[in-house]
Amino acid sequence: MPRFKPEPPFRHGTAPKVGVLLVNLGTPDAPTPSALRRYLKEFLSDPRVVEIPRLVWWPILNGIILNTRPKKSALKYASVWDRDGSPLAVHTQRQAKLLRGYLGQNRQQPIEVLHAMRYGNPSMPSQLDAMRAAGCTRILVVPLYPQYAGSTTGSVADALASWMQGCRNLPELRLVRAFADDDAYVAALAASVREHWQRNGRAERLVMSFHGVPRYTLDRGDPYHCECHKTARRLAEALALKPEDYVLTFQSRFGRAEWLQPYTEPTLQALAKAGVKKVDVICPGFVSDCLETLEEIAMECKHAFIAAGGEQFGYVPCLNERDDWIRALVALVERQAGDWLAAPTTDPTQPALAAQRAAKLGAQN
């Protein structure tokens, strides 16, 4: 097998073209055990996600987890799946479409905007190939993880590097590392909470639940824990909350190892037992509603809170297709792409002259 993939058609004198790739975590193709098995195998085989040595982890993954977890997970996915498909996939696709529209306003050169999943479909390699086929010579990769973690943004960088190894003629590449304290992102979060309060009244406590990671990642230097606290602090400031008005928690534990604490569900139960009757929960680490927000938080955690004595549980939806969030995303892309988006200052006849010079030197196109 050749090391390098065939190069897309190239024409001398073609102006540089910018592409933006939004990358989210991923989702199975269907809420079925077989689809979950494929998805979980890809996800849990990533050494960025599970740092257990392969000799130890491989028998556990293939002998136990992939034979038991897919059926249980399929039932959970089925509870949030709608007629359009997986919520995560639907929202990410819509975000890309809206971003394409905003970025295309008043621009001479069109900008290609696609979305991809780190695990599942559409895959990062397939979408990066599609961008090169569309003539993109400059690609900005935007992981939709506001807070950096090695297991999320770091894994996207790994996939990007792996794809690059198969390219003979590399495009210019830029990667957004994080936007945990981005002003417009925080403002969109705050606006979503205020709107929830206007519709439903203000709860006694706002719980900010972030996806968890193993505790050892913090001990080994991963900044995720700090970036979550940064977002929570900025959001609390935007809402003028006192320290006693909110609490930061971590959800989605897996396995027996200690993960970042405090854990979301036990915290909600403890609040209810302490006499808190009404809570609101927001998940600032997710920009799109998905299994972890719609099923784990809005269903499971709600049940746990009510069962422990709570009375009212409010879930604040993710940013999804909110206009303020899409505009924040536009600003983020424009800032990170920078000079790539500047209007061309060269003579418009230069591309034709470049093509003519190349033809004289023997180029075929």
mmCIF file of C-alpha atoms in Angstrom:
data_model
loop_
_atom_site.group_PDB
_atom_site.id
_atom_site.type_symbol
_atom_site.label_atom_id
_atom_site.label_comp_id
_atom_site.label_asym_id
_atom_site.label_seq_id
_atom_site.Cartn_x
_atom_site.Cartn_y
_atom_site.Cartn_z
ATOM 1 C CA MET A 1 0.000 0.000 0.000
ATOM 2 C CA PRO A 2 1.425 3.425 -0.942
ATOM 3 C CA ARG A 3 2.365 5.611 1.988
ATOM 4 C CA PHE A 4 0.763 8.718 0.500
ATOM 5 C CA LYS A 5 -2.774 9.151 -0.782
ATOM 6 C CA PRO A 6 -3.250 10.438 -4.354
ATOM 7 C CA GLU A 7 -3.130 14.212 -4.489
ATOM 8 C CA PRO A 8 -6.318 16.067 -5.501
ATOM 9 C CA PRO A 9 -6.270 17.912 -8.844
ATOM 10 C CA PHE A 10 -4.207 21.079 -8.754
ATOM 11 C CA ARG A 11 -4.251 24.111 -11.012
ATOM 12 C CA HIS A 12 -1.432 26.649 -10.968
ATOM 13 C CA GLY A 13 -2.496 30.172 -10.112
ATOM 14 C CA THR A 14 -5.393 29.074 -7.905
ATOM 15 C CA ALA A 15 -5.936 31.404 -4.936
ATOM 16 C CA PRO A 16 -5.563 29.928 -1.434
ATOM 17 C CA LYS A 17 -8.843 28.599 -0.004
ATOM 18 C CA VAL A 18 -9.720 28.369 3.700
ATOM 19 C CA GLY A 19 -11.516 25.451 5.301
ATOM 20 C CA VAL A 20 -12.897 25.181 8.837
ATOM 21 C CA LEU A 21 -13.462 21.774 10.405
ATOM 22 C CA LEU A 22 -15.631 21.578 13.529
ATOM 23 C CA VAL A 23 -14.836 18.410 15.498
ATOM 24 C CA ASN A 24 -17.015 16.904 18.207
ATOM 25 C CA LEU A 25 -16.490 13.743 20.227
ATOM 26 C CA GLY A 26 -18.697 11.330 18.317
ATOM 27 C CA THR A 27 -21.804 9.218 18.354
ATOM 28 C CA PRO A 28 -22.857 5.756 17.177
ATOM 29 C CA ASP A 29 -24.579 5.503 13.795
ATOM 30 C CA ALA A 30 -27.715 4.061 15.398
ATOM 31 C CA PRO A 31 -29.054 3.278 18.886
ATOM 32 C CA THR A 32 -28.363 -0.440 18.470
ATOM 33 C CA PRO A 33 -25.960 -2.835 20.234
ATOM 34 C CA SER A 34 -23.972 -3.491 17.042
ATOM 35 C CA ALA A 35 -23.526 0.216 16.313
ATOM 36 C CA LEU A 36 -22.580 0.871 19.952
ATOM 37 C CA ARG A 37 -20.030 -1.930 19.824
ATOM 38 C CA ARG A 38 -18.272 -0.357 16.821
ATOM 39 C CA TYR A 39 -18.362 3.086 18.375
ATOM 40 C CA LEU A 40 -17.185 2.028 21.831
ATOM 41 C CA LYS A 41 -14.367 -0.062 20.395
ATOM 42 C CA GLU A 42 -12.988 2.930 18.505
ATOM 43 C CA PHE A 43 -13.496 5.288 21.438
ATOM 44 C CA LEU A 44 -12.128 3.053 24.185
ATOM 45 C CA SER A 45 -9.183 1.892 22.060
ATOM 46 C CA ASP A 46 -7.751 5.408 22.025
ATOM 47 C CA PRO A 47 -4.741 5.522 24.396
ATOM 48 C CA ARG A 48 -5.572 9.164 25.074
ATOM 49 C CA VAL A 49 -8.923 8.078 26.528
ATOM 50 C CA VAL A 50 -7.755 5.006 28.445
ATOM 51 C CA GLU A 51 -4.166 5.149 29.657
ATOM 52 C CA ILE A 52 -4.143 1.619 31.063
ATOM 53 C CA PRO A 53 -1.333 -0.495 29.511
ATOM 54 C CA ARG A 54 -2.558 -2.397 26.440
ATOM 55 C CA LEU A 55 -1.677 -5.815 27.833
ATOM 56 C CA VAL A 56 -3.980 -5.142 30.777
ATOM 57 C CA TRP A 57 -6.715 -3.148 29.015
ATOM 58 C CA TRP A 58 -7.184 -5.207 25.827
ATOM 59 C CA PRO A 59 -8.639 -8.337 27.493
ATOM 60 C CA ILE A 60 -10.941 -6.176 29.640
ATOM 61 C CA LEU A 61 -12.176 -4.160 26.656
ATOM 62 C CA ASN A 62 -12.689 -7.037 24.234
ATOM 63 C CA GLY A 63 -13.589 -9.741 26.721
ATOM 64 C CA ILE A 64 -15.916 -7.865 29.065
ATOM 65 C CA ILE A 65 -16.858 -4.301 28.127
ATOM 66 C CA LEU A 66 -17.662 -4.823 24.444
ATOM 67 C CA ASN A 67 -19.750 -7.875 25.346
ATOM 68 C CA THR A 68 -21.828 -6.193 28.058
ATOM 69 C CA ARG A 69 -21.925 -2.416 27.671
ATOM 70 C CA PRO A 70 -23.276 -2.001 24.084
ATOM 71 C CA LYS A 71 -26.736 -3.361 24.930
ATOM 72 C CA LYS A 72 -27.108 -1.117 27.996
ATOM 73 C CA SER A 73 -25.769 1.929 26.169
ATOM 74 C CA ALA A 74 -28.050 1.305 23.179
ATOM 75 C CA LEU A 75 -31.096 1.592 25.436
ATOM 76 C CA LYS A 76 -29.858 4.917 26.773
ATOM 77 C CA TYR A 77 -29.168 6.270 23.292
ATOM 78 C CA ALA A 78 -32.628 5.148 22.167
ATOM 79 C CA SER A 79 -34.162 7.302 24.913
ATOM 80 C CA VAL A 80 -32.699 10.510 23.387
ATOM 81 C CA TRP A 81 -32.599 9.558 19.695
ATOM 82 C CA ASP A 82 -35.109 11.516 17.593
ATOM 83 C CA ARG A 83 -36.382 11.391 14.023
ATOM 84 C CA ASP A 84 -33.328 13.329 12.776
ATOM 85 C CA GLY A 85 -30.871 10.995 14.499
ATOM 86 C CA SER A 86 -28.360 11.445 17.283
ATOM 87 C CA PRO A 87 -28.785 14.844 18.995
ATOM 88 C CA LEU A 88 -25.019 15.388 19.055
ATOM 89 C CA ALA A 89 -24.713 14.746 15.323
ATOM 90 C CA VAL A 90 -27.753 16.873 14.484
ATOM 91 C CA HIS A 91 -26.619 19.895 16.503
ATOM 92 C CA THR A 92 -23.017 19.712 15.278
ATOM 93 C CA GLN A 93 -24.141 19.531 11.654
ATOM 94 C CA ARG A 94 -26.460 22.513 12.138
ATOM 95 C CA GLN A 95 -23.703 24.510 13.833
ATOM 96 C CA ALA A 96 -21.445 23.913 10.834
ATOM 97 C CA LYS A 97 -24.180 25.004 8.434
ATOM 98 C CA LEU A 98 -24.873 28.195 10.384
ATOM 99 C CA LEU A 99 -21.169 28.963 10.707
ATOM 100 C CA ARG A 100 -20.758 28.524 6.945
ATOM 101 C CA GLY A 101 -23.539 31.026 6.352
ATOM 102 C CA TYR A 102 -22.143 33.648 8.697
ATOM 103 C CA LEU A 103 -18.575 33.304 7.414
ATOM 104 C CA GLY A 104 -19.757 33.526 3.817
ATOM 105 C CA GLN A 105 -21.338 36.929 4.263
ATOM 106 C CA ASN A 106 -19.601 39.685 2.289
ATOM 107 C CA ARG A 107 -16.623 37.533 1.325
ATOM 108 C CA GLN A 108 -15.273 37.178 -2.194
ATOM 109 C CA GLN A 109 -13.583 33.856 -1.499
ATOM 110 C CA PRO A 110 -15.933 31.116 -0.175
ATOM 111 C CA ILE A 111 -14.950 29.336 3.035
ATOM 112 C CA GLU A 112 -15.498 25.593 3.275
ATOM 113 C CA VAL A 113 -17.041 24.561 6.623
ATOM 114 C CA LEU A 114 -17.522 20.898 7.496
ATOM 115 C CA HIS A 115 -18.060 18.940 10.691
ATOM 116 C CA ALA A 116 -16.481 15.688 11.828
ATOM 117 C CA MET A 117 -16.520 13.292 14.739
ATOM 118 C CA ARG A 118 -13.376 12.133 16.483
ATOM 119 C CA TYR A 119 -15.024 8.723 16.813
ATOM 120 C CA GLY A 120 -17.700 7.571 14.403
ATOM 121 C CA ASN A 121 -19.005 9.302 11.291
ATOM 122 C CA PRO A 122 -18.290 11.521 9.504
ATOM 123 C CA SER A 123 -14.697 10.800 10.449
ATOM 124 C CA MET A 124 -11.950 13.380 10.646
ATOM 125 C CA PRO A 125 -9.848 11.785 7.850
ATOM 126 C CA SER A 126 -12.804 11.639 5.458
ATOM 127 C CA GLN A 127 -13.737 15.279 6.062
ATOM 128 C CA LEU A 128 -10.142 16.485 5.823
ATOM 129 C CA ASP A 129 -9.842 14.614 2.529
ATOM 130 C CA ALA A 130 -13.060 16.275 1.357
ATOM 131 C CA MET A 131 -11.617 19.681 2.213
ATOM 132 C CA ARG A 132 -8.468 19.032 0.219
ATOM 133 C CA ALA A 133 -10.580 17.768 -2.690
ATOM 134 C CA ALA A 134 -12.538 21.036 -2.510
ATOM 135 C CA GLY A 135 -9.294 22.964 -2.937
ATOM 136 C CA CYS A 136 -8.644 23.986 0.673
ATOM 137 C CA THR A 137 -5.001 24.917 1.146
ATOM 138 C CA ARG A 138 -5.502 26.333 4.642
ATOM 139 C CA ILE A 139 -7.473 24.381 7.249
ATOM 140 C CA LEU A 140 -8.485 25.525 10.731
ATOM 141 C CA VAL A 141 -9.486 22.647 13.017
ATOM 142 C CA VAL A 142 -11.876 23.654 15.808
ATOM 143 C CA PRO A 143 -12.430 20.988 18.492
ATOM 144 C CA LEU A 144 -15.790 21.770 20.103
ATOM 145 C CA TYR A 145 -14.370 21.238 23.582
ATOM 146 C CA PRO A 146 -14.261 24.587 25.420
ATOM 147 C CA GLN A 147 -11.876 23.230 28.074
ATOM 148 C CA TYR A 148 -8.668 21.523 26.960
ATOM 149 C CA ALA A 149 -8.009 17.930 28.003
ATOM 150 C CA GLY A 150 -5.487 15.476 26.631
ATOM 151 C CA SER A 151 -8.288 12.939 26.150
ATOM 152 C CA THR A 152 -10.331 15.326 23.972
ATOM 153 C CA THR A 153 -8.443 18.117 22.197
ATOM 154 C CA GLY A 154 -5.203 16.165 22.521
ATOM 155 C CA SER A 155 -6.832 13.214 20.791
ATOM 156 C CA VAL A 156 -8.060 15.461 17.955
ATOM 157 C CA ALA A 157 -4.475 16.628 17.479
ATOM 158 C CA ASP A 158 -3.346 12.979 17.325
ATOM 159 C CA ALA A 159 -5.918 12.203 14.628
ATOM 160 C CA LEU A 160 -4.864 15.284 12.686
ATOM 161 C CA ALA A 161 -1.196 14.277 12.880
ATOM 162 C CA SER A 162 -2.046 10.751 11.728
ATOM 163 C CA TRP A 163 -3.938 12.126 8.728
ATOM 164 C CA MET A 164 -1.022 14.399 7.855
ATOM 165 C CA GLN A 165 1.289 11.398 7.584
ATOM 166 C CA GLY A 166 -0.651 10.257 4.525
ATOM 167 C CA CYS A 167 -0.455 13.593 2.695
ATOM 168 C CA ARG A 168 2.359 14.373 0.294
ATOM 169 C CA ASN A 169 1.439 18.044 -0.164
ATOM 170 C CA LEU A 170 0.289 19.321 3.217
ATOM 171 C CA PRO A 171 -2.102 22.248 3.603
ATOM 172 C CA GLU A 172 -1.406 24.984 6.136
ATOM 173 C CA LEU A 173 -2.961 23.883 9.413
ATOM 174 C CA ARG A 174 -4.072 25.592 12.610
ATOM 175 C CA LEU A 175 -5.713 24.049 15.682
ATOM 176 C CA VAL A 176 -7.832 25.847 18.266
ATOM 177 C CA ARG A 177 -6.573 24.640 21.639
ATOM 178 C CA ALA A 178 -9.433 25.813 23.902
ATOM 179 C CA PHE A 179 -11.853 28.645 24.589
ATOM 180 C CA ALA A 180 -12.677 28.062 28.271
ATOM 181 C CA ASP A 181 -12.733 31.775 29.154
ATOM 182 C CA ASP A 182 -13.693 33.231 25.790
ATOM 183 C CA ASP A 183 -15.839 36.303 26.499
ATOM 184 C CA ALA A 184 -18.518 35.603 23.880
ATOM 185 C CA TYR A 185 -18.794 31.916 24.830
ATOM 186 C CA VAL A 186 -19.223 32.805 28.507
ATOM 187 C CA ALA A 187 -21.741 35.520 27.608
ATOM 188 C CA ALA A 188 -23.806 32.977 25.625
ATOM 189 C CA LEU A 189 -23.801 30.606 28.599
ATOM 190 C CA ALA A 190 -24.890 33.391 30.925
ATOM 191 C CA ALA A 191 -27.673 34.472 28.563
ATOM 192 C CA SER A 192 -28.987 30.907 28.390
ATOM 193 C CA VAL A 193 -29.177 30.746 32.192
ATOM 194 C CA ARG A 194 -30.944 34.101 32.447
ATOM 195 C CA GLU A 195 -33.514 33.033 29.867
ATOM 196 C CA HIS A 196 -34.097 29.814 31.801
ATOM 197 C CA TRP A 197 -34.642 31.832 34.976
ATOM 198 C CA GLN A 198 -37.068 34.158 33.214
ATOM 199 C CA ARG A 199 -39.174 31.200 32.070
ATOM 200 C CA ASN A 200 -38.950 29.014 35.176
ATOM 201 C CA GLY A 201 -37.871 31.178 38.080
ATOM 202 C CA ARG A 202 -34.478 31.094 39.757
ATOM 203 C CA ALA A 203 -33.420 27.980 41.652
ATOM 204 C CA GLU A 204 -31.722 27.938 45.042
ATOM 205 C CA ARG A 205 -28.550 26.538 43.524
ATOM 206 C CA LEU A 206 -26.969 26.453 40.047
ATOM 207 C CA VAL A 207 -25.006 23.261 39.459
ATOM 208 C CA MET A 208 -22.353 23.506 36.729
ATOM 209 C CA SER A 209 -21.659 19.946 35.648
ATOM 210 C CA PHE A 210 -18.607 19.169 33.504
ATOM 211 C CA HIS A 211 -17.636 15.834 31.987
ATOM 212 C CA GLY A 212 -15.303 13.991 34.315
ATOM 213 C CA VAL A 213 -11.835 12.555 33.703
ATOM 214 C CA PRO A 214 -9.711 10.296 35.921
ATOM 215 C CA ARG A 215 -8.076 12.067 38.853
ATOM 216 C CA TYR A 216 -4.616 10.860 37.819
ATOM 217 C CA THR A 217 -4.740 13.089 34.726
ATOM 218 C CA LEU A 218 -4.679 16.150 36.990
ATOM 219 C CA ASP A 219 -1.791 14.696 38.975
ATOM 220 C CA ARG A 220 0.108 14.119 35.713
ATOM 221 C CA GLY A 221 -0.282 17.687 34.507
ATOM 222 C CA ASP A 222 -3.510 17.803 32.492
ATOM 223 C CA PRO A 223 -5.003 21.338 32.785
ATOM 224 C CA TYR A 224 -8.646 20.270 32.327
ATOM 225 C CA HIS A 225 -9.584 20.624 36.002
ATOM 226 C CA CYS A 226 -8.261 24.184 36.094
ATOM 227 C CA GLU A 227 -9.966 25.136 32.828
ATOM 228 C CA CYS A 228 -13.339 23.914 34.115
ATOM 229 C CA HIS A 229 -12.940 26.049 37.212
ATOM 230 C CA LYS A 230 -11.981 29.000 35.004
ATOM 231 C CA THR A 231 -15.203 28.667 32.999
ATOM 232 C CA ALA A 232 -17.292 28.240 36.162
ATOM 233 C CA ARG A 233 -15.736 31.306 37.754
ATOM 234 C CA ARG A 234 -16.305 33.442 34.645
ATOM 235 C CA LEU A 235 -19.912 32.249 34.342
ATOM 236 C CA ALA A 236 -20.581 32.944 38.019
ATOM 237 C CA GLU A 237 -19.161 36.450 37.606
ATOM 238 C CA ALA A 238 -21.334 37.064 34.536
ATOM 239 C CA LEU A 239 -24.416 36.020 36.524
ATOM 240 C CA ALA A 240 -23.332 37.934 39.664
ATOM 241 C CA LEU A 241 -23.494 34.724 41.705
ATOM 242 C CA LYS A 242 -22.113 34.432 45.202
ATOM 243 C CA PRO A 243 -19.944 31.388 46.038
ATOM 244 C CA GLU A 244 -22.848 29.805 47.923
ATOM 245 C CA ASP A 245 -25.159 30.191 44.896
ATOM 246 C CA TYR A 246 -23.440 27.629 42.678
ATOM 247 C CA VAL A 247 -21.370 24.469 42.736
ATOM 248 C CA LEU A 248 -19.055 22.887 40.164
ATOM 249 C CA THR A 249 -19.307 19.109 39.693
ATOM 250 C CA PHE A 250 -18.084 16.356 37.368
ATOM 251 C CA GLN A 251 -20.230 13.682 35.726
ATOM 252 C CA SER A 252 -19.935 10.522 33.588
ATOM 253 C CA ARG A 253 -17.641 8.379 35.717
ATOM 254 C CA PHE A 254 -16.474 5.090 34.243
ATOM 255 C CA GLY A 255 -14.684 2.263 36.052
ATOM 256 C CA ARG A 256 -13.499 2.032 39.643
ATOM 257 C CA ALA A 257 -10.665 4.567 39.625
ATOM 258 C CA GLU A 258 -11.107 7.939 41.332
ATOM 259 C CA TRP A 259 -12.238 10.696 38.979
ATOM 260 C CA LEU A 260 -12.320 14.453 39.437
ATOM 261 C CA GLN A 261 -14.636 15.416 42.275
ATOM 262 C CA PRO A 262 -17.202 16.370 43.442
ATOM 263 C CA TYR A 263 -19.375 13.968 41.453
ATOM 264 C CA THR A 264 -22.601 15.381 40.014
ATOM 265 C CA GLU A 265 -25.250 12.865 41.049
ATOM 266 C CA PRO A 266 -24.092 12.411 44.684
ATOM 267 C CA THR A 267 -23.832 16.209 44.991
ATOM 268 C CA LEU A 268 -27.427 16.639 43.825
ATOM 269 C CA GLN A 269 -28.583 13.992 46.295
ATOM 270 C CA ALA A 270 -26.666 15.688 49.110
ATOM 271 C CA LEU A 271 -28.231 19.065 48.240
ATOM 272 C CA ALA A 272 -31.706 17.561 48.357
ATOM 273 C CA LYS A 273 -31.019 15.879 51.695
ATOM 274 C CA ALA A 274 -29.701 19.180 53.049
ATOM 275 C CA GLY A 275 -33.041 20.841 52.285
ATOM 276 C CA VAL A 276 -32.434 22.394 48.867
ATOM 277 C CA LYS A 277 -35.761 22.045 47.046
ATOM 278 C CA LYS A 278 -34.981 23.586 43.664
ATOM 279 C CA VAL A 279 -31.831 23.297 41.528
ATOM 280 C CA ASP A 280 -30.849 24.238 37.992
ATOM 281 C CA VAL A 281 -28.139 22.317 36.157
ATOM 282 C CA ILE A 282 -26.066 23.541 33.212
ATOM 283 C CA CYS A 283 -23.311 21.640 31.404
ATOM 284 C CA PRO A 284 -20.830 24.295 30.183
ATOM 285 C CA GLY A 285 -18.361 21.739 28.800
ATOM 286 C CA PHE A 286 -20.824 20.590 26.128
ATOM 287 C CA VAL A 287 -21.785 22.952 23.295
ATOM 288 C CA SER A 288 -24.321 20.436 21.946
ATOM 289 C CA ASP A 289 -26.906 18.403 23.802
ATOM 290 C CA CYS A 290 -26.105 14.711 23.743
ATOM 291 C CA LEU A 291 -26.480 11.487 25.729
ATOM 292 C CA GLU A 292 -24.537 12.890 28.681
ATOM 293 C CA THR A 293 -26.793 15.923 29.012
ATOM 294 C CA LEU A 294 -30.202 14.678 27.884
ATOM 295 C CA GLU A 295 -30.146 11.238 29.493
ATOM 296 C CA GLU A 296 -27.592 11.372 32.293
ATOM 297 C CA ILE A 297 -28.418 14.859 33.579
ATOM 298 C CA ALA A 298 -31.994 15.676 32.512
ATOM 299 C CA MET A 299 -33.268 12.153 33.258
ATOM 300 C CA GLU A 300 -31.026 10.184 35.658
ATOM 301 C CA CYS A 301 -29.810 13.076 37.812
ATOM 302 C CA LYS A 302 -33.281 14.590 37.925
ATOM 303 C CA HIS A 303 -34.657 11.298 39.219
ATOM 304 C CA ALA A 304 -31.872 11.059 41.816
ATOM 305 C CA PHE A 305 -32.498 14.604 43.059
ATOM 306 C CA ILE A 306 -36.264 14.150 43.362
ATOM 307 C CA ALA A 307 -35.884 10.732 45.005
ATOM 308 C CA ALA A 308 -33.572 12.287 47.619
ATOM 309 C CA GLY A 309 -36.173 14.874 48.596
ATOM 310 C CA GLY A 310 -35.769 17.632 46.011
ATOM 311 C CA GLU A 311 -38.871 19.116 44.429
ATOM 312 C CA GLN A 312 -37.912 21.016 41.269
ATOM 313 C CA PHE A 313 -35.095 20.168 38.872
ATOM 314 C CA GLY A 314 -34.332 22.476 35.954
ATOM 315 C CA TYR A 315 -32.008 21.592 33.106
ATOM 316 C CA VAL A 316 -30.517 24.476 31.102
ATOM 317 C CA PRO A 317 -30.011 23.226 27.515
ATOM 318 C CA CYS A 318 -26.628 23.372 25.813
ATOM 319 C CA LEU A 319 -25.830 26.240 23.474
ATOM 320 C CA ASN A 320 -26.786 24.179 20.410
ATOM 321 C CA GLU A 321 -27.860 26.632 17.651
ATOM 322 C CA ARG A 322 -28.290 29.747 19.795
ATOM 323 C CA ASP A 323 -27.497 32.820 17.721
ATOM 324 C CA ASP A 324 -25.179 34.283 20.374
ATOM 325 C CA TRP A 325 -23.198 31.027 20.448
ATOM 326 C CA ILE A 326 -22.906 30.842 16.655
ATOM 327 C CA ARG A 327 -21.719 34.442 16.602
ATOM 328 C CA ALA A 328 -19.199 33.575 19.318
ATOM 329 C CA LEU A 329 -18.011 30.696 17.146
ATOM 330 C CA VAL A 330 -17.706 33.040 14.159
ATOM 331 C CA ALA A 331 -15.579 35.432 16.215
ATOM 332 C CA LEU A 332 -13.413 32.559 17.451
ATOM 333 C CA VAL A 333 -12.826 31.303 13.906
ATOM 334 C CA GLU A 334 -12.088 34.767 12.543
ATOM 335 C CA ARG A 335 -9.629 35.411 15.352
ATOM 336 C CA GLN A 336 -7.834 32.077 14.948
ATOM 337 C CA ALA A 337 -7.805 32.158 11.136
ATOM 338 C CA GLY A 338 -6.532 35.728 11.256
ATOM 339 C CA ASP A 339 -4.614 36.714 8.136
ATOM 340 C CA TRP A 340 -6.066 33.793 6.186
ATOM 341 C CA LEU A 341 -9.343 35.676 5.940
ATOM 342 C CA ALA A 342 -7.851 39.013 4.897
ATOM 343 C CA ALA A 343 -9.015 40.379 1.567
ATOM 344 C CA PRO A 344 -6.498 39.657 -1.228
ATOM 345 C CA THR A 345 -4.214 42.612 -1.980
ATOM 346 C CA THR A 346 -2.492 41.186 -5.040
ATOM 347 C CA ASP A 347 -3.248 42.102 -8.632
ATOM 348 C CA PRO A 348 -6.195 39.955 -9.803
ATOM 349 C CA THR A 349 -4.230 39.129 -12.963
ATOM 350 C CA GLN A 350 -1.448 37.452 -10.957
ATOM 351 C CA PRO A 351 -3.060 33.972 -10.815
ATOM 352 C CA ALA A 352 -3.332 33.890 -14.608
ATOM 353 C CA LEU A 353 0.281 34.999 -14.974
ATOM 354 C CA ALA A 354 1.353 32.318 -12.498
ATOM 355 C CA ALA A 355 -0.474 29.687 -14.536
ATOM 356 C CA GLN A 356 1.216 30.904 -17.721
ATOM 357 C CA ARG A 357 4.675 30.754 -16.140
ATOM 358 C CA ALA A 358 4.005 27.242 -14.866
ATOM 359 C CA ALA A 359 2.845 26.139 -18.323
ATOM 360 C CA LYS A 360 6.076 27.423 -19.880
ATOM 361 C CA LEU A 361 7.996 25.304 -17.378
ATOM 362 C CA GLY A 362 6.113 22.198 -18.427
ATOM 363 C CA ALA A 363 3.181 22.075 -15.992
ATOM 364 C CA GLN A 364 0.099 20.309 -17.333
ATOM 365 C CA ASN A 365 -2.404 22.502 -15.486
#
